[in-house]
Short mmCIF file of C-alpha atoms in Angstrom, two decimals:
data_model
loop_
_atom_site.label_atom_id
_atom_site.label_comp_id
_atom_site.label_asym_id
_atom_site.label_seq_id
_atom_site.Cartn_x
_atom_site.Cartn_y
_atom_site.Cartn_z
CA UNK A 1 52.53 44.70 155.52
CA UNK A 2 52.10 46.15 152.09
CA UNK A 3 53.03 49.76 151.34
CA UNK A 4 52.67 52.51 148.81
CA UNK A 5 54.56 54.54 146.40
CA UNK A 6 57.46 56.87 147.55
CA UNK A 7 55.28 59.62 146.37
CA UNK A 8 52.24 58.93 148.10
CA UNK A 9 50.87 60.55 151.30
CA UNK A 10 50.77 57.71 152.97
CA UNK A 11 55.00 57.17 152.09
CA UNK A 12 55.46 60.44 153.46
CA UNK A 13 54.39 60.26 156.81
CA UNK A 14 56.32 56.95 157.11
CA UNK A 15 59.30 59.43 156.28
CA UNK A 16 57.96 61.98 158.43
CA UNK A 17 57.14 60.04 161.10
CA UNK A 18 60.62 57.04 161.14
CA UNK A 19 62.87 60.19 159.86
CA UNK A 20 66.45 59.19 158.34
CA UNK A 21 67.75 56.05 159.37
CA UNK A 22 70.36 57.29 162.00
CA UNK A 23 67.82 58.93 163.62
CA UNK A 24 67.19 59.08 167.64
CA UNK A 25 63.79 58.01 167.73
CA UNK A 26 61.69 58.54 171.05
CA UNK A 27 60.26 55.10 172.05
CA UNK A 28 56.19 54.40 173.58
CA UNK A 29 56.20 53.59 176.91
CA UNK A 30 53.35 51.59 177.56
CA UNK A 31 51.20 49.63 180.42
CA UNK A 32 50.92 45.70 180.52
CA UNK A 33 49.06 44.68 183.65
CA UNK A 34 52.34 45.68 186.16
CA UNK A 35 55.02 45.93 183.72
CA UNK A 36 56.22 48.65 182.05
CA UNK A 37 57.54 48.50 178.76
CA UNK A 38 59.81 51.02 176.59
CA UNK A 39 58.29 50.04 172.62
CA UNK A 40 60.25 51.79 169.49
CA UNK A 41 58.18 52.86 166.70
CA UNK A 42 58.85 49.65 164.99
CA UNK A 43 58.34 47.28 167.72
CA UNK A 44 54.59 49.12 168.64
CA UNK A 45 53.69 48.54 164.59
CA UNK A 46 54.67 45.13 165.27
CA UNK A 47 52.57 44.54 168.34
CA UNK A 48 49.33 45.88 166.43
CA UNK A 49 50.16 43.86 162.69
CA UNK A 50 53.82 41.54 163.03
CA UNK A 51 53.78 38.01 162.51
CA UNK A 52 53.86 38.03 166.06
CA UNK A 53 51.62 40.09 166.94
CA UNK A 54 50.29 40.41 170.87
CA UNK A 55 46.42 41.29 171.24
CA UNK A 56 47.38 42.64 175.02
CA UNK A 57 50.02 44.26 174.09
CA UNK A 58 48.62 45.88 171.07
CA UNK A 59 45.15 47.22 173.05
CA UNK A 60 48.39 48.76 175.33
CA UNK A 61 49.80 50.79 172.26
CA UNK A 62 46.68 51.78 170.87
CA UNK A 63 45.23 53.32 173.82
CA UNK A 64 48.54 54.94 174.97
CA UNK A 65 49.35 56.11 171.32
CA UNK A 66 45.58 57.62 171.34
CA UNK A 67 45.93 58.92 174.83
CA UNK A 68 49.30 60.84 174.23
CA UNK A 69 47.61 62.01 170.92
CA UNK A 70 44.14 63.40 173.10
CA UNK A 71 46.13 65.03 175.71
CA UNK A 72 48.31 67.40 173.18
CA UNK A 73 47.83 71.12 172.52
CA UNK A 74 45.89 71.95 169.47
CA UNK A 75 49.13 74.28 169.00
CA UNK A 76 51.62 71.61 169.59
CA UNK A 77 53.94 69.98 167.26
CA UNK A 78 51.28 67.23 166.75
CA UNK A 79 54.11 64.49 166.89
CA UNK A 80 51.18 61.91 168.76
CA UNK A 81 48.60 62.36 166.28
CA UNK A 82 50.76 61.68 163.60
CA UNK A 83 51.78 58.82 165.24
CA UNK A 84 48.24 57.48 165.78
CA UNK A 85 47.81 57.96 161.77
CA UNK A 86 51.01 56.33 161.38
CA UNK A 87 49.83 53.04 163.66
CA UNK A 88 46.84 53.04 161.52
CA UNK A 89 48.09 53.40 158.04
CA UNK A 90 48.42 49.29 157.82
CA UNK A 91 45.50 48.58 158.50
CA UNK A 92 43.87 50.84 155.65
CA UNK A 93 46.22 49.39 152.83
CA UNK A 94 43.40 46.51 152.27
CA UNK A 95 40.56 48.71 151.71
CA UNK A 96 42.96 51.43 150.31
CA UNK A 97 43.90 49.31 146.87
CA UNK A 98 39.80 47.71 147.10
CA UNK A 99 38.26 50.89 146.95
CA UNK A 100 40.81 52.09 143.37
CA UNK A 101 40.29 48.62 141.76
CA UNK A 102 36.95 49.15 142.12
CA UNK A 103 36.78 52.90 140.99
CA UNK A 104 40.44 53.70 139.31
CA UNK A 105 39.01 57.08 138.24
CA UNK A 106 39.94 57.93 141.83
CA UNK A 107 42.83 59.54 142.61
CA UNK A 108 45.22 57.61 145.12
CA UNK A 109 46.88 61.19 146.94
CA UNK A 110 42.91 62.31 147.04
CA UNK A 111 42.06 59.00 148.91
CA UNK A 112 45.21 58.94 150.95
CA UNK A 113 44.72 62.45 152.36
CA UNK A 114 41.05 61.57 152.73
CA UNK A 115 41.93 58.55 155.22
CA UNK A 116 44.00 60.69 157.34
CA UNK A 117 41.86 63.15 157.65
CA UNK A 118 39.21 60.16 158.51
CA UNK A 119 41.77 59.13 161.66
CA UNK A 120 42.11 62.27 162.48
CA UNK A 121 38.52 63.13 162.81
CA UNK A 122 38.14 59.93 164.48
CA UNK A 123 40.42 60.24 167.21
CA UNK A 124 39.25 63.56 168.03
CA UNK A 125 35.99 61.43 169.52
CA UNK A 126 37.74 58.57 170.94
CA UNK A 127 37.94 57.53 174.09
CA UNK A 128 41.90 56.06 174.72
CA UNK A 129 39.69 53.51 177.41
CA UNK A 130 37.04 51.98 174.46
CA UNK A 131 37.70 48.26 174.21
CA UNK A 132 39.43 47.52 170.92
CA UNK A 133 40.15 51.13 170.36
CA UNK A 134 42.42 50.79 167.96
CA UNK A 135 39.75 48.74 165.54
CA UNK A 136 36.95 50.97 166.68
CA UNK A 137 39.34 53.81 164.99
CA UNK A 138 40.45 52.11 161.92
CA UNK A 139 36.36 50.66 161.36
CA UNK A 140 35.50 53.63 161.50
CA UNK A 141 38.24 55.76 159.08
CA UNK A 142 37.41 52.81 156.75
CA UNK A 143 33.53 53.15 156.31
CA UNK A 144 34.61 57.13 155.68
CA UNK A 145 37.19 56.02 152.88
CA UNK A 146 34.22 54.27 151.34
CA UNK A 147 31.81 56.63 151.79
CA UNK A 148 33.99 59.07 150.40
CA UNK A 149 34.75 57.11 147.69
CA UNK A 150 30.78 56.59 146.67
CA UNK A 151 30.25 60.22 147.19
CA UNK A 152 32.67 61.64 144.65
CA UNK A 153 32.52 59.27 141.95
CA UNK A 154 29.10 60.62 141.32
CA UNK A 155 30.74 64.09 141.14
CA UNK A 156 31.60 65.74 138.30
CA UNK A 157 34.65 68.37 138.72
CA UNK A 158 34.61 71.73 137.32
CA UNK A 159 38.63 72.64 137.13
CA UNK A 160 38.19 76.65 136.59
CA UNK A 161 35.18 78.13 137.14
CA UNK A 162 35.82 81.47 137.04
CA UNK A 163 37.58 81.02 133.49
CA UNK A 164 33.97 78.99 132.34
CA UNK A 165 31.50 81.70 133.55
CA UNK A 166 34.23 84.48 131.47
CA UNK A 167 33.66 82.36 128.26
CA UNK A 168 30.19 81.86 128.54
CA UNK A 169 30.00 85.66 129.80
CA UNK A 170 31.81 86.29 126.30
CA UNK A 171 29.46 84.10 124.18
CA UNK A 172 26.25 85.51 124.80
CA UNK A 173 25.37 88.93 126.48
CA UNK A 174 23.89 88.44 129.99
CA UNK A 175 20.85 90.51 128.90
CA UNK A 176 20.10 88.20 125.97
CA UNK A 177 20.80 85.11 127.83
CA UNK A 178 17.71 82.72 128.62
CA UNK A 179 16.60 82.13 132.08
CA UNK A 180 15.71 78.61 132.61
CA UNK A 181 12.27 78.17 134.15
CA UNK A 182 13.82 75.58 137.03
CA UNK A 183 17.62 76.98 136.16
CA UNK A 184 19.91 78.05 139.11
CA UNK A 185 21.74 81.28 139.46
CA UNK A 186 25.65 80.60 140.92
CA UNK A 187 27.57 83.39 142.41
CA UNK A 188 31.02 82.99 143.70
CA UNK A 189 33.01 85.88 145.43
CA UNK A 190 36.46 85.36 145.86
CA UNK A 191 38.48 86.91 148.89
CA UNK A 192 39.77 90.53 148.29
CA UNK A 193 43.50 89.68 147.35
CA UNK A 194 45.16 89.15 143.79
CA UNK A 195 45.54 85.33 144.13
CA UNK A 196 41.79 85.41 143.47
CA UNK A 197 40.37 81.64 144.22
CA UNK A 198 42.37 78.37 144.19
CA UNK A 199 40.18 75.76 144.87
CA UNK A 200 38.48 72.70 143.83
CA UNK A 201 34.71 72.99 143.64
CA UNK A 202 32.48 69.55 143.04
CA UNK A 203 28.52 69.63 142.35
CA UNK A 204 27.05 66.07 142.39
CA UNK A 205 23.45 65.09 141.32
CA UNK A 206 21.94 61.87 142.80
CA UNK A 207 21.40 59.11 140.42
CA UNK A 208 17.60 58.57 139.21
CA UNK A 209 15.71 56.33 141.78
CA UNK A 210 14.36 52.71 140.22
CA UNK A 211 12.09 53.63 137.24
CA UNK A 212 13.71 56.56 136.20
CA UNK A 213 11.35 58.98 138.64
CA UNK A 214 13.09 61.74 140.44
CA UNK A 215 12.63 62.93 143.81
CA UNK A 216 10.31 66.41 144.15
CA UNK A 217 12.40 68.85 144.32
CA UNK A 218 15.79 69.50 142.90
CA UNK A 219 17.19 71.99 145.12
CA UNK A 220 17.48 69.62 148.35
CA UNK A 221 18.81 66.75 146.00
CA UNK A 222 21.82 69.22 144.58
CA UNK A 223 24.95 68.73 147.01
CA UNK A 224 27.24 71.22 147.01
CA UNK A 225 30.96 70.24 148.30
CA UNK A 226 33.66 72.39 149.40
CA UNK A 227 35.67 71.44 152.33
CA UNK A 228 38.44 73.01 154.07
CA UNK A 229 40.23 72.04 157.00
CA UNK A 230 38.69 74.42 160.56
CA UNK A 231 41.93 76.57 160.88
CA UNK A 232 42.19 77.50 157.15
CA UNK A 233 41.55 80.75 155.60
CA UNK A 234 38.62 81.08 154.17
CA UNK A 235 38.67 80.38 150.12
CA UNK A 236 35.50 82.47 149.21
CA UNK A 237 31.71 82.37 149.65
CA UNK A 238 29.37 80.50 147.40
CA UNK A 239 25.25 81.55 147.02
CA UNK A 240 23.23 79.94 145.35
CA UNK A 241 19.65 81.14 144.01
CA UNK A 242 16.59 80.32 141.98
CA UNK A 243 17.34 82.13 138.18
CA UNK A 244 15.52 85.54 138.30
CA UNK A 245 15.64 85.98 142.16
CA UNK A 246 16.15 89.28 143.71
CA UNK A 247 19.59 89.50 144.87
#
């Protein structure tokens, strides 16, 4: 098994999840046929990727790691999920260092938080009795780490928006400033507090189709990204109209 910088995201939850070395560790208890079998943290990786590696017992971790992980409160300490992100992170490593070869613009913390996220997601729709549950969940956080990967390689990040729109605002008066007859009017309204907004926003324009013809219409073509996790605060609202709409 290959691993990652001490730094990375994937590096912490290895600390988070094996704590200091001294530490008391609570084992998986798992179900092989009639036996019963007490597995510590190390000993379940090993099941799933070790040189010695059981296919029996390793559909028995999976599906009691994901099980343990289903059947916790949404306000619990969340000590099984990470634990199913933590069985999976070996089996992402491949695709992990594929997918920055191939694009190194990326950034690896970006990617890293992007493939947890992608198990997490996952599990939430998993059944703990799918055969091969544990490759159903890592197939499936995979093709999202690639299609991630596609999706914001065509993007093109803006780092402070508000502080572009002020300099343009300070170049040319709004009043004398030309309306595009296909241009786009952006308005952003950050929440009513002095931290104003703190976030990351990408716009991403599809690539021409073969022989250089674009689709129709540019509006449904135009994707706007801005994700934040379900339980966040909200970062701000975002509207976007034709130039010279009513507002």
């Amino acid at each position: 098994m290959t691993s990652t910088g001490p730094g990375t995201v994937f590096a912490r939850i290895d600390r988070e999840v094996l704590g200091p070395p001294d530490a008391t560790r609570p084992p998986l208890t798992v179900h092989v046929g009639p036996q019963v079998l007490s597995l510590s943290l190390e000993e379940s990786r090993g099941a799933l990727y070790g040189p010695r590696r059981n296919a029996v017992l390793g559909s028995a971790v999976w599906r009691q790691a994901v099980t343990d992980a289903r059947r916790e409160p949404r306000d619990g300490h969340g000590s099984g999920r990470l634990l199913v992100v933590w069985l999976a992170l070996p089996g992402l490593y491949r695709n992990l260092h594929r997918i920055l070869r191939l694009w190194r613009r990326l950034d690896q913390a970006d990617l890293e938080a992007e493939a947890v996220l992608a198990v997490l997601a996952a599990l939430d729709t998993m059944d703990p009795d799918t055969p091969d549950v544990g490759r159903c969940l890592t197939k499936e956080t995979v093709n999202r780490m690639w299609a991630y990967a596609r999706r914001v390689t065509r993007e093109i990040p803006v780092v402070d928006i508000l502080a572009l729109a002020e300099a343009r605002k300070t170049t040319v008066p709004s009043e004398e400033r030309p309306t595009p007859p296909e241009g786009w009017h952006l308005h952003i309204t950050p929440p009513p507090r002095r931290e104003g907004l703190y976030a990351t926003i990408c716009f991403a324009e599809p690539r021409p189709r073969q022989g250089g013809r674009q689709s129709g219409t540019r509006l449904p073509d135009l994707v706007f990204r801005a994700r934040r996790h379900e339980e966040a605060d909200l970062i701000g609202t975002l509207v976007l109209r034709p130039a010279g709409a009513h507002r």
